[in-house]
PDB file of C-alpha atoms and ligand atoms in Angstrom:
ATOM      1  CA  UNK T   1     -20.726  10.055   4.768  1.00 89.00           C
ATOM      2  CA  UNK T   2     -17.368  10.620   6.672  1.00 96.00           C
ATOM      3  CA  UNK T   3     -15.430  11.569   3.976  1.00 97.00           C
ATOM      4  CA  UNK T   4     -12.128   9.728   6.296  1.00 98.00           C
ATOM      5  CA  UNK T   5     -13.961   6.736   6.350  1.00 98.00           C
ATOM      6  CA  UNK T   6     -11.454   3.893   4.912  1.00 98.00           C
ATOM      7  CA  UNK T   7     -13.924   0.879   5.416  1.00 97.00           C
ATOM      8  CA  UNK T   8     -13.261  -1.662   2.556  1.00 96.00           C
ATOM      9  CA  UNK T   9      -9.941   0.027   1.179  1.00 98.00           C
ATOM     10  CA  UNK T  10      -6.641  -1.738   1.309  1.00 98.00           C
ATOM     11  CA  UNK T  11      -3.477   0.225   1.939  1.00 99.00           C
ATOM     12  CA  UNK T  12       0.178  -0.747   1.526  1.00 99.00           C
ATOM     13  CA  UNK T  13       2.752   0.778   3.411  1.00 99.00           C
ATOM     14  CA  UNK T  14       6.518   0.276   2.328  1.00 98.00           C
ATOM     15  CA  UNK T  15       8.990   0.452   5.074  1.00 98.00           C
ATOM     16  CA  UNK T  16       5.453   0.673   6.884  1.00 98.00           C
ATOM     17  CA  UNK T  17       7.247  -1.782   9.894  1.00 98.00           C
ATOM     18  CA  UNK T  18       8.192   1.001  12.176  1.00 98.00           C
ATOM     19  CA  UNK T  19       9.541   4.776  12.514  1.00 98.00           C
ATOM     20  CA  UNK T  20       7.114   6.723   9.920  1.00 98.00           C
ATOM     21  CA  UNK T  21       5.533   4.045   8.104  1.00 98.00           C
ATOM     22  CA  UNK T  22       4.168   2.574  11.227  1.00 98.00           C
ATOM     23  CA  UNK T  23       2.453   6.057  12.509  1.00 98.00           C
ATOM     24  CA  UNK T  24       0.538   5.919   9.154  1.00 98.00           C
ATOM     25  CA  UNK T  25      -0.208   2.859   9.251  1.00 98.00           C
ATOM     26  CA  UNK T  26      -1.495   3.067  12.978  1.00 98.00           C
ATOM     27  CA  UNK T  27      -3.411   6.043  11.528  1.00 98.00           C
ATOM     28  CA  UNK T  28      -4.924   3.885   8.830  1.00 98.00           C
ATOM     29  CA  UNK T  29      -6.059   0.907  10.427  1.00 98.00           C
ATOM     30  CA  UNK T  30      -8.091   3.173  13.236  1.00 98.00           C
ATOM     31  CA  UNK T  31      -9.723   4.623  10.111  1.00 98.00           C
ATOM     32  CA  UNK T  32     -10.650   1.032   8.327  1.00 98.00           C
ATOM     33  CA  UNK T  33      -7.903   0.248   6.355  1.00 98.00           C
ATOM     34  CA  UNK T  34      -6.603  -3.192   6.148  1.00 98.00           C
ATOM     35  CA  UNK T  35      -2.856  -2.558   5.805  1.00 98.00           C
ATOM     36  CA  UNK T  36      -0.249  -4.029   4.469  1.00 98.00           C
ATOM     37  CA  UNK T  37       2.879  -3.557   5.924  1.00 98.00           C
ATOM     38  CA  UNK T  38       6.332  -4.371   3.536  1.00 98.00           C
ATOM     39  CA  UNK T  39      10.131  -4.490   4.775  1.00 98.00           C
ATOM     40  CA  UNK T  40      13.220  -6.490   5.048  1.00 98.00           C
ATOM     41  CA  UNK T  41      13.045  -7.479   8.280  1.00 98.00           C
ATOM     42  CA  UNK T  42      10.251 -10.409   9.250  1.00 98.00           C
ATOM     43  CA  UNK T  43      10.316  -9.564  13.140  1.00 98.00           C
ATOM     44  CA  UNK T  44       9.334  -6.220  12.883  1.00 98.00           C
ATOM     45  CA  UNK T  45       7.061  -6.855  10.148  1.00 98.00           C
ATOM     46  CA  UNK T  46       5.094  -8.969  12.599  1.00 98.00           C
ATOM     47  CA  UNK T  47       5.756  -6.629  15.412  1.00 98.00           C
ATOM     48  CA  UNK T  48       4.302  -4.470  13.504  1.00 98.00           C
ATOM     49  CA  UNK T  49       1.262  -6.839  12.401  1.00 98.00           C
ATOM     50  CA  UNK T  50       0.399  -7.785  15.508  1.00 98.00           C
ATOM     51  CA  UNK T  51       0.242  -3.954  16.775  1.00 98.00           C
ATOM     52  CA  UNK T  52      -2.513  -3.380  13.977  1.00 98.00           C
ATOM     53  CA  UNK T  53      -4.356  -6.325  14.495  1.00 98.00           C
ATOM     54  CA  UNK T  54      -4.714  -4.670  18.080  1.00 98.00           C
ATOM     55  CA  UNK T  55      -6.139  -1.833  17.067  1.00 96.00           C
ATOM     56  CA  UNK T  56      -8.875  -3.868  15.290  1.00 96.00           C
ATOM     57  CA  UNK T  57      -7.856  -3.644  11.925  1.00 97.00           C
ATOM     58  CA  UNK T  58      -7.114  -6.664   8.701  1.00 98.00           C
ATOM     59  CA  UNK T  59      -3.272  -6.438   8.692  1.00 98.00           C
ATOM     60  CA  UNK T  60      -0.711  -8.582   7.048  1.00 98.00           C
ATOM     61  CA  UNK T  61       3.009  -8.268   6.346  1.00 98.00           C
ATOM     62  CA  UNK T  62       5.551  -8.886   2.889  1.00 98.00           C
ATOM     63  CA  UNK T  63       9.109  -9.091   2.925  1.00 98.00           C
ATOM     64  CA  UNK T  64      10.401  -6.706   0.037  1.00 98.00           C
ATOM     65  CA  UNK T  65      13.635  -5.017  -0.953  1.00 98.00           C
ATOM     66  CA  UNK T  66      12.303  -2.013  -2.622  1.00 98.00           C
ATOM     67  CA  UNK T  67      15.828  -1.474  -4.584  1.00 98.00           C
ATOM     68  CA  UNK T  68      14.954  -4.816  -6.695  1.00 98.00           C
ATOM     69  CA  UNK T  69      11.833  -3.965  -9.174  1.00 98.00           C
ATOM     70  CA  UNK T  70      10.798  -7.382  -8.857  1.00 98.00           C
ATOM     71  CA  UNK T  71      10.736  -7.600  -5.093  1.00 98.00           C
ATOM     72  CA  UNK T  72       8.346  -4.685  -5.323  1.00 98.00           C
ATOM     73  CA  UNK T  73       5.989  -6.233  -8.206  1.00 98.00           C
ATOM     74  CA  UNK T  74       5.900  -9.460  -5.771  1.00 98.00           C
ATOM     75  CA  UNK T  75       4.657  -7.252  -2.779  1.00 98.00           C
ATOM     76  CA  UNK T  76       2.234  -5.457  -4.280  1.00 98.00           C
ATOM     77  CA  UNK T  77       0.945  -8.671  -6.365  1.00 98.00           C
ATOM     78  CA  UNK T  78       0.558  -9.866  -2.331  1.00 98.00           C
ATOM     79  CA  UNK T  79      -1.093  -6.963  -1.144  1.00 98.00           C
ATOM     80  CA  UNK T  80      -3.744  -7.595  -3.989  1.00 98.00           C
ATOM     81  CA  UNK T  81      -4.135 -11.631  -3.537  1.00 98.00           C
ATOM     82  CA  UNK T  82      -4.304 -11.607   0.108  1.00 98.00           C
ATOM     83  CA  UNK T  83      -6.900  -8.613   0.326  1.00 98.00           C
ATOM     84  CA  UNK T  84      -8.580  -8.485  -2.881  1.00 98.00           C
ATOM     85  CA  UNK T  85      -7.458  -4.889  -4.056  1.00 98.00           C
ATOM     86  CA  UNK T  86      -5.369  -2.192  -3.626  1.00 98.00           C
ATOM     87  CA  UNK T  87      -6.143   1.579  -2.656  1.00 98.00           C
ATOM     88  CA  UNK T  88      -3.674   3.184  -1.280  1.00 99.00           C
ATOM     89  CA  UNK T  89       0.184   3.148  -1.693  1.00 99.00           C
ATOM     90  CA  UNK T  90       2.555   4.579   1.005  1.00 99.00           C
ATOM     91  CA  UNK T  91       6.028   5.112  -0.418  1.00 99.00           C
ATOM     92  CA  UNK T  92       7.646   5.665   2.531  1.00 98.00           C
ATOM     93  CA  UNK T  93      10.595   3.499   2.633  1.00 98.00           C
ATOM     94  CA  UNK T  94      14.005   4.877   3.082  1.00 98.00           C
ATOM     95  CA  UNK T  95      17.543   5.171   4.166  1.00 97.00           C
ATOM     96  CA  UNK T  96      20.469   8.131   4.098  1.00 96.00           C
ATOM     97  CA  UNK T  97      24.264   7.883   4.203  1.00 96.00           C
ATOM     98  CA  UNK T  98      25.930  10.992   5.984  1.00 94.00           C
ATOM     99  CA  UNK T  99      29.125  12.268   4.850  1.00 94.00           C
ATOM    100  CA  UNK T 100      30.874  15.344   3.028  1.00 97.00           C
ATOM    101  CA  UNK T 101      30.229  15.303  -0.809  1.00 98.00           C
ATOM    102  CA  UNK T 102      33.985  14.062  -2.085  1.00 98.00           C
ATOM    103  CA  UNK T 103      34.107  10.822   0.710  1.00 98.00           C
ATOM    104  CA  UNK T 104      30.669   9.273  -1.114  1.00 98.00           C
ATOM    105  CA  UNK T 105      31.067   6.121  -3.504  1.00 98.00           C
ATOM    106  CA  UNK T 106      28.804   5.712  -6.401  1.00 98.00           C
ATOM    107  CA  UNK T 107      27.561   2.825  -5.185  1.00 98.00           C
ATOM    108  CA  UNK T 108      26.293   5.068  -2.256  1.00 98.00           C
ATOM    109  CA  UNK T 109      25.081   7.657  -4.192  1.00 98.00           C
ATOM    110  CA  UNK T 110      23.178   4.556  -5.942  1.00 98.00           C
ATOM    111  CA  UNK T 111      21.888   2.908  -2.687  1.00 98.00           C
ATOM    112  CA  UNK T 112      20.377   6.113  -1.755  1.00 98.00           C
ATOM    113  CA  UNK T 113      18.426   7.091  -4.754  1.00 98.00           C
ATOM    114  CA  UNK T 114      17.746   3.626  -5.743  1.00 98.00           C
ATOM    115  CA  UNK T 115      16.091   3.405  -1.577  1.00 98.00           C
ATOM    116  CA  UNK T 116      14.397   6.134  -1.822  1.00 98.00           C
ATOM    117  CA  UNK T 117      13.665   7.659  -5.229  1.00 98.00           C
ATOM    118  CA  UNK T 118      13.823   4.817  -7.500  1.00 99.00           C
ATOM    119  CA  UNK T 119      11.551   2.500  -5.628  1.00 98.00           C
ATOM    120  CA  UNK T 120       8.953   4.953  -5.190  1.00 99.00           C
ATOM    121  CA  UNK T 121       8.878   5.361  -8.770  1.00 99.00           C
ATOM    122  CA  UNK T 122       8.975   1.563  -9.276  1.00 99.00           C
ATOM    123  CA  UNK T 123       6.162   0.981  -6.808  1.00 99.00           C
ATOM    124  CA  UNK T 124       3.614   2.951  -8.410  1.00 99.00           C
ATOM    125  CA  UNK T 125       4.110   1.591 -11.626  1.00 98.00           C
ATOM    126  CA  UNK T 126       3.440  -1.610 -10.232  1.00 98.00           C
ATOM    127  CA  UNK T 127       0.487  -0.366  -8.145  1.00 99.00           C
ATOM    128  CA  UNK T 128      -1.174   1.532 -11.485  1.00 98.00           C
ATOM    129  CA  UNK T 129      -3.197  -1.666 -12.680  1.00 98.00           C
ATOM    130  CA  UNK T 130      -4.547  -2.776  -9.189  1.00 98.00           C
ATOM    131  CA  UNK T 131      -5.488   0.958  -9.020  1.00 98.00           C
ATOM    132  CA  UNK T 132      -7.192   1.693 -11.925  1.00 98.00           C
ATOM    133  CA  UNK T 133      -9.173  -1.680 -11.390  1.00 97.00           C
ATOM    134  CA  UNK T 134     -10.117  -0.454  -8.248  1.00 97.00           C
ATOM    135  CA  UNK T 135     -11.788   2.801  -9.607  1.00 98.00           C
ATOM    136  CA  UNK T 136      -9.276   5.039  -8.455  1.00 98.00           C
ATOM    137  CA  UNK T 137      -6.244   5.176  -5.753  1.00 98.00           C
ATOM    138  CA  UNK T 138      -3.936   7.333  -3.457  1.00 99.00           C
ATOM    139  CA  UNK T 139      -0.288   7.405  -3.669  1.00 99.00           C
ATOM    140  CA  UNK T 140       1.717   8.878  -0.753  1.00 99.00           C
ATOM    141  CA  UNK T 141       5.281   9.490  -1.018  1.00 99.00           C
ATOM    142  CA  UNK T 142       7.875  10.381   1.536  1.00 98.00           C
ATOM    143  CA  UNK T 143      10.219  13.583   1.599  1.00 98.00           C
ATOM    144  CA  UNK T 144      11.947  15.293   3.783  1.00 98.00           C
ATOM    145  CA  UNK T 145      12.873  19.203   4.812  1.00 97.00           C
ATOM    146  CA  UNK T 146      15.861  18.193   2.213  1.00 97.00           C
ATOM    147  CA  UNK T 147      12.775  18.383  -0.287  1.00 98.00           C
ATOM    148  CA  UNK T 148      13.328  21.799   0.423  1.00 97.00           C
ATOM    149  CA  UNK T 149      16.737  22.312   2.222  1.00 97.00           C
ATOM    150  CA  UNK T 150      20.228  21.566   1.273  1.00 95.00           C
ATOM    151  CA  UNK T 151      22.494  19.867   3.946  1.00 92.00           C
ATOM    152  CA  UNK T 152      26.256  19.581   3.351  1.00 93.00           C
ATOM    153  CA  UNK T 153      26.357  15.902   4.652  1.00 92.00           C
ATOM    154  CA  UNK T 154      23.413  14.340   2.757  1.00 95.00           C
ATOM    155  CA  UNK T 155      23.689  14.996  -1.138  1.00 98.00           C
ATOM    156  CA  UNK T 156      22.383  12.724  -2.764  1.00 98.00           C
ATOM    157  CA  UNK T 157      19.528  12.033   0.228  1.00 98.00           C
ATOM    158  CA  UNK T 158      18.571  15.745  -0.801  1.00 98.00           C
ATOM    159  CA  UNK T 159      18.663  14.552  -4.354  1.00 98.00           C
ATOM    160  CA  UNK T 160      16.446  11.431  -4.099  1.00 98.00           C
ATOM    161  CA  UNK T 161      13.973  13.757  -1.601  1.00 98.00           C
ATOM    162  CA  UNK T 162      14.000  16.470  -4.401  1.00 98.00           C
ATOM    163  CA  UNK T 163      13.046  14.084  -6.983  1.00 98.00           C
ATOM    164  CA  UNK T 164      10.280  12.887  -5.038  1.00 99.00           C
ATOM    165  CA  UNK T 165       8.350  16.040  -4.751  1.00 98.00           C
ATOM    166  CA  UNK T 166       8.471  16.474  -8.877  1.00 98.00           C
ATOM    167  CA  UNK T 167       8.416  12.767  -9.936  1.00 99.00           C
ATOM    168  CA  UNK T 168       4.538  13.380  -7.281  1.00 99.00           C
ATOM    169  CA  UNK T 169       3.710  16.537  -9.304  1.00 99.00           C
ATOM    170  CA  UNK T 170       4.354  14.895 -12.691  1.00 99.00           C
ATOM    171  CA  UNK T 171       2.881  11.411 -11.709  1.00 99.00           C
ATOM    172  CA  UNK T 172      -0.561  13.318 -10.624  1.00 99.00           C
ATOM    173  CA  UNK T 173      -0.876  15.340 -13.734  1.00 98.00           C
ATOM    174  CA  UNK T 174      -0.353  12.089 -15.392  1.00 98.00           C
ATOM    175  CA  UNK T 175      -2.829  10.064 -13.509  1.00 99.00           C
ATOM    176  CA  UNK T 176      -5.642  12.213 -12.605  1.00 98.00           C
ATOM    177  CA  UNK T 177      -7.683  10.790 -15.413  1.00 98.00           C
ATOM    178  CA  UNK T 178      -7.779   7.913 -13.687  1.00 98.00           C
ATOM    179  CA  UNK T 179      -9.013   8.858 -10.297  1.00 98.00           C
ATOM    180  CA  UNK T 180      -5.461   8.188  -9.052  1.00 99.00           C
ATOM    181  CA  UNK T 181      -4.231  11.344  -6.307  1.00 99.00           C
ATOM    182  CA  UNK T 182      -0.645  11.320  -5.912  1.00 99.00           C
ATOM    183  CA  UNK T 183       0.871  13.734  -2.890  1.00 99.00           C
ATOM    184  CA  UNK T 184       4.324  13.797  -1.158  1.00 99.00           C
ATOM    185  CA  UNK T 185       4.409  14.500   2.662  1.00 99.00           C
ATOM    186  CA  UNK T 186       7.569  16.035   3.991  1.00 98.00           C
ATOM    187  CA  UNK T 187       8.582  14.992   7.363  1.00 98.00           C
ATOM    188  CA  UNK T 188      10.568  17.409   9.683  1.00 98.00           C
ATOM    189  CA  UNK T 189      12.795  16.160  12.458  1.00 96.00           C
ATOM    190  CA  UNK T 190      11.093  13.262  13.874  1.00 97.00           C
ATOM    191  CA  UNK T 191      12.266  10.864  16.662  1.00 96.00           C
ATOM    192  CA  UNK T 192      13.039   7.199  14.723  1.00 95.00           C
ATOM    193  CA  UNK T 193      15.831   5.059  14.434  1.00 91.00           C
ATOM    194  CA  UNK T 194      17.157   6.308  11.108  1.00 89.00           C
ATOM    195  CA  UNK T 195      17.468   9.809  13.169  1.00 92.00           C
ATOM    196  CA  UNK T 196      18.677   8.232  16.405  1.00 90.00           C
ATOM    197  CA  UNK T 197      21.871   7.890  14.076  1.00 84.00           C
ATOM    198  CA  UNK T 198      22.036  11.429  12.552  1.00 85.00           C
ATOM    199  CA  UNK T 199      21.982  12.828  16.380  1.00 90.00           C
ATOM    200  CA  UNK T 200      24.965  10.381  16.976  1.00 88.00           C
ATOM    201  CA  UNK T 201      26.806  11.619  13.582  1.00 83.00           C
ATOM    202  CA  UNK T 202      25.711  14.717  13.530  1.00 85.00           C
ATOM    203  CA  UNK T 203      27.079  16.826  16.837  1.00 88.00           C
ATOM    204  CA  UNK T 204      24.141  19.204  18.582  1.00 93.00           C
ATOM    205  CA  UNK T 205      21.729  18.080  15.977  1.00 92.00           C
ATOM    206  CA  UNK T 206      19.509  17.202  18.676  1.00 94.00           C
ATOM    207  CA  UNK T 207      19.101  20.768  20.416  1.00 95.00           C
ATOM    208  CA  UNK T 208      19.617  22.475  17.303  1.00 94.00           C
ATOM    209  CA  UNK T 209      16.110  20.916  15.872  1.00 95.00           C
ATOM    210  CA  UNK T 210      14.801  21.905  19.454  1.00 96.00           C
ATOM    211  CA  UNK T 211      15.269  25.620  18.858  1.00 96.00           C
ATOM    212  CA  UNK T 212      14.765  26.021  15.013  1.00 95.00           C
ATOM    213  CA  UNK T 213      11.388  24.308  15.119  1.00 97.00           C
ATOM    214  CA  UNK T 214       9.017  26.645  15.960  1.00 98.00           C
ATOM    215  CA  UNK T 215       6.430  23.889  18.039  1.00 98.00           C
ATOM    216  CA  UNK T 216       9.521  23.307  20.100  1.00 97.00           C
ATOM    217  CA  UNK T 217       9.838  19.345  19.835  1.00 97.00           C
ATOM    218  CA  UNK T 218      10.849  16.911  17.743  1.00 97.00           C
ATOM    219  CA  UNK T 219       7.795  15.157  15.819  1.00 98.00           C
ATOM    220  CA  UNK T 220       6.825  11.557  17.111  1.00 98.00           C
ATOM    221  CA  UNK T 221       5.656   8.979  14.614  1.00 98.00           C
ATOM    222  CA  UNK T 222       2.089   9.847  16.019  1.00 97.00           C
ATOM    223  CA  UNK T 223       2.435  13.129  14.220  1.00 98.00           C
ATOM    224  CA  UNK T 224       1.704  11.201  11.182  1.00 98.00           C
ATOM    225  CA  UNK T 225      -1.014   9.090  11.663  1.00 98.00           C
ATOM    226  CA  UNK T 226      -3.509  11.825  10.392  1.00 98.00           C
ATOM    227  CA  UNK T 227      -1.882  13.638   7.135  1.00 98.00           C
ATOM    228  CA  UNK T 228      -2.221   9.816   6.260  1.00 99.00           C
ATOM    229  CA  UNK T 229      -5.492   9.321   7.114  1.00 98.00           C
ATOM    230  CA  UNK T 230      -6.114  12.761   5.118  1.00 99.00           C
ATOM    231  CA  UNK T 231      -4.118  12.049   2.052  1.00 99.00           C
ATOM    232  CA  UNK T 232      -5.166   8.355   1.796  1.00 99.00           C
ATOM    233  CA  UNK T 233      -9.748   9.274   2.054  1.00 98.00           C
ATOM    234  CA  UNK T 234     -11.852  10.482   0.141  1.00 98.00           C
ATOM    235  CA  UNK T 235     -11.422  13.931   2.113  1.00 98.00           C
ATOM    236  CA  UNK T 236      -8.760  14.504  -0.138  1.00 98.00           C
ATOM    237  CA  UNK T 237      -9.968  13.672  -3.838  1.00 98.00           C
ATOM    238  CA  UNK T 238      -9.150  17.197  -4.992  1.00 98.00           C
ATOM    239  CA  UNK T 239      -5.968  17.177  -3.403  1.00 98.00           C
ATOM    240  CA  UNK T 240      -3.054  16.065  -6.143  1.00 99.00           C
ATOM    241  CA  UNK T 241       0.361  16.975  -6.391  1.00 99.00           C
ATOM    242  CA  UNK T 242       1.422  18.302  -3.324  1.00 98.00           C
ATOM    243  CA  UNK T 243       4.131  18.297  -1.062  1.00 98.00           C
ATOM    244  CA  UNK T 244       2.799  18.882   2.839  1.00 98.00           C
ATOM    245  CA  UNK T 245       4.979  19.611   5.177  1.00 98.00           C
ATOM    246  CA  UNK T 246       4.542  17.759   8.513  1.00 98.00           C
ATOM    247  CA  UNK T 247       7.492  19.972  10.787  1.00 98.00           C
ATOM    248  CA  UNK T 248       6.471  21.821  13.383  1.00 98.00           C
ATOM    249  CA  UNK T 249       6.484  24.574  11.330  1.00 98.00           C
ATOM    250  CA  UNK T 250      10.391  24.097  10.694  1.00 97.00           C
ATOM    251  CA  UNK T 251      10.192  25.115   6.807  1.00 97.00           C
ATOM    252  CA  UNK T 252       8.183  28.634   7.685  1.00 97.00           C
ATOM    253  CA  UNK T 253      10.468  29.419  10.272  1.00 92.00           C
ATOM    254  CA  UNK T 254      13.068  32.298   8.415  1.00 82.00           C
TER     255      UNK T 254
HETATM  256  P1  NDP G   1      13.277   4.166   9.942  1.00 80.21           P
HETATM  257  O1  NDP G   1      14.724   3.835   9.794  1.00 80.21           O
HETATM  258  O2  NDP G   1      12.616   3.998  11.246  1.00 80.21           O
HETATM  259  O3  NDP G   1      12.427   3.400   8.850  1.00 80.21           O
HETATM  260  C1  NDP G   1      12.907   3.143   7.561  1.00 80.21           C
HETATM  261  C2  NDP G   1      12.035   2.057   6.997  1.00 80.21           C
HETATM  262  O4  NDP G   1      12.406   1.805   5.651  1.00 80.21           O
HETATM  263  C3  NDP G   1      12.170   0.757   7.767  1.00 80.21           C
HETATM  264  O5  NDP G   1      10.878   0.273   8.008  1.00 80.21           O
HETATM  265  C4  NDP G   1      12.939  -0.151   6.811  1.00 80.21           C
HETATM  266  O6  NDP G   1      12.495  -1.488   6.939  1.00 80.21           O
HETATM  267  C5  NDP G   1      12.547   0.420   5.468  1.00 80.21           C
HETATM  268  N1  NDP G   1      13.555   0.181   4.426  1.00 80.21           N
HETATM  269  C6  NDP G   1      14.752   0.788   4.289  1.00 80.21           C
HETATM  270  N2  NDP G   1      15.386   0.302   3.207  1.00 80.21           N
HETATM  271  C7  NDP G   1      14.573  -0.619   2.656  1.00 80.21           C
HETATM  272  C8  NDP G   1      14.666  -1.477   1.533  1.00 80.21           C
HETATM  273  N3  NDP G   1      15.741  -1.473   0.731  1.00 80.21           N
HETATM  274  N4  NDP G   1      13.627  -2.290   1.262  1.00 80.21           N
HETATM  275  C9  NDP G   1      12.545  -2.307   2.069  1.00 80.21           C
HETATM  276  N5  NDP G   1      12.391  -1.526   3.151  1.00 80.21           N
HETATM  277  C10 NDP G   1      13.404  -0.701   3.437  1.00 80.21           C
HETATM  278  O7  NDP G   1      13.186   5.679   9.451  1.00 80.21           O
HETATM  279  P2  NDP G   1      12.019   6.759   9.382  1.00 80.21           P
HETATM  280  O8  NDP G   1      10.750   6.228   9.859  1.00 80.21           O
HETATM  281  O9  NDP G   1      12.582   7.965   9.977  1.00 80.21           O
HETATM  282  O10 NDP G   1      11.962   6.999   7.796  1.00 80.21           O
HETATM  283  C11 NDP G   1      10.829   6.744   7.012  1.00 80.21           C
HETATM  284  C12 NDP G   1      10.829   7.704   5.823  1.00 80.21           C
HETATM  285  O11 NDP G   1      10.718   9.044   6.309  1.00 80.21           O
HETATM  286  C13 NDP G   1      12.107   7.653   4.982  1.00 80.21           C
HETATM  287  O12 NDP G   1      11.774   7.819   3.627  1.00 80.21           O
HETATM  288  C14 NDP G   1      12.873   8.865   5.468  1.00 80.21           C
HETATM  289  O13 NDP G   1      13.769   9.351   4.504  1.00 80.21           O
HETATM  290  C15 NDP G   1      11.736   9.829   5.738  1.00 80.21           C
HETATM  291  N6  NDP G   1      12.065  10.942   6.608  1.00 80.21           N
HETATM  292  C16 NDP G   1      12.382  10.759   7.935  1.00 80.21           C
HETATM  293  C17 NDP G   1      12.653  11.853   8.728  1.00 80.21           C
HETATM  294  C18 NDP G   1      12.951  11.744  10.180  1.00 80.21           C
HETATM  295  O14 NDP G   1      13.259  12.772  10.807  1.00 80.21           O
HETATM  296  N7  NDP G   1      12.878  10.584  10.787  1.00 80.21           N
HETATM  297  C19 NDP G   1      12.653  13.209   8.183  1.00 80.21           C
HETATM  298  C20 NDP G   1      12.314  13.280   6.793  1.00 80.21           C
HETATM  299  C21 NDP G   1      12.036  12.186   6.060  1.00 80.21           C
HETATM  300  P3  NDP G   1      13.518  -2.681   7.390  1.00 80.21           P
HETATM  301  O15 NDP G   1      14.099  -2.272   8.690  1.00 80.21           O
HETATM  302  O16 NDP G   1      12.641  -3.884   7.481  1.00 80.21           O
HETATM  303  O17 NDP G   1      14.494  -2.766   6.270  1.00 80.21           O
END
């Protein structure tokens, strides 16, 4: 047995239309998966789409605005109809508003959490039955190095990407009885369009990450396809809870 086989499992990857979500779900499809990629905006999702199909793999796409619970119920209620089951759940959708801590609105500080904290939250619930029918499942959600770090521009990102590493520790304790492994992976500084902004906003980010990360690069979505791969097979079925970081070695580095 090749215990990263994904033959016959069906993965769903939220936000899963480029950046991130796309290197996993490039990583998934070369390992089996039919995926499921979910995000606002139709072309990319069929960018995206077509890109799997490429690589050989069952793909489809679903619009979703993970900040509305229904939205999310509808995608995954997709995912299921169109491929018969679900497996594996990707919460990797996300978004960040820079500025200093007294300039945010609540509505901001809502957007943000509700983006990236909330939704992951909301997803799984939604994803539990398909799961549990299915014998068992893998969730995967999304931090950061603000998991880990502060940052004076991005409280309440570092909030939401916090509550993502203990809502995945408290959600695996919760469903290990049912087969279900629930990990967080936390990104370093890796080349995408949400961080094509910070390095406009945020003056010498871009050398700064250069230097401080001891593999001396910034990741690529690549980076990603196999911690996926990993978290989302059976090599990982004693694996629950954790929070990997993916960085270059950026959170070791003192
Ligand atoms: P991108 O901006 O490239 O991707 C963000 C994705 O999230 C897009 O596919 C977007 O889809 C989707 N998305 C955002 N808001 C919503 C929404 N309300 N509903 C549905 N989909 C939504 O960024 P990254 O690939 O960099 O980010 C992916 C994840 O990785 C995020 O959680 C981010 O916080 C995290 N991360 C990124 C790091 C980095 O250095 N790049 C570092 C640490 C963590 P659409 O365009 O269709 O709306």
């Amino acid at each position: 047995m090749n215990p990263f086989d994904l033959s016959h499992r069906v993965a769903l990857v939220t936000g899963g239309n480029g950046g991130i979500g796309l290197g996993m779900a490039r990583g998934l499809a070369q390992a089996g998966a039919a995926v499921v990629v979910a995000g606002r905006n139709s072309q990319k999702n069929e960018t995206a789409v077509a890109e799997l199909q490429t690589l050989g793999a069952k793909a489809a796409s679903v619009i979703v605005n993970v900040t509305e619970q229904a939205s999310c119920e509808a995608m995954i209620a997709f995912a299921v109809e169109h491929f018969g089951r679900l497996d594996i759940l990707i919460n990797n959708a996300g978004t960040n508003i820079r500025k200093q801590p007294m300039d945010y609105a609540l509505a901001e500080w809502h957007e943000v959490l509700e983006t990236n904290l909330t939704s992951a939250f909301v997803c799984s619930q939604a994803a539990y039955p398909a799961m549990t029918k299915a014998g068992g499942g893998k969730i995967i959600n999304i931090g950061s190095m603000m998991s880990i770090f502060g940052a004076s521009f991005a409280v309440p990102y570092a909030a939401s990407k916090g509550g993502i590493v203990q809502m995945t520790k408290a959600l695996a304790t919760a469903w290990a009885k049912d087969n279900i492994q629930v990990n967080a992976v936390l990104p370093g500084w890796i080349d995408t369009d949400l961080t094509k902004k910070a390095r406009e906003q945020v003056e010498g980010l871009h050398d700064k990450v250069v230097q401080r990360t001891p593999a001396g690069r910034w990741g690529v979505t690549d980076d990603f396809a196999g911690i996926a791969v990993f978290l989302a097979s059976p090599a990982s079925d004693f694996v629950t809870g954790t929070a990997i970081p993916v960085d270059g070695g950026y959170s070791v580095q003192g």
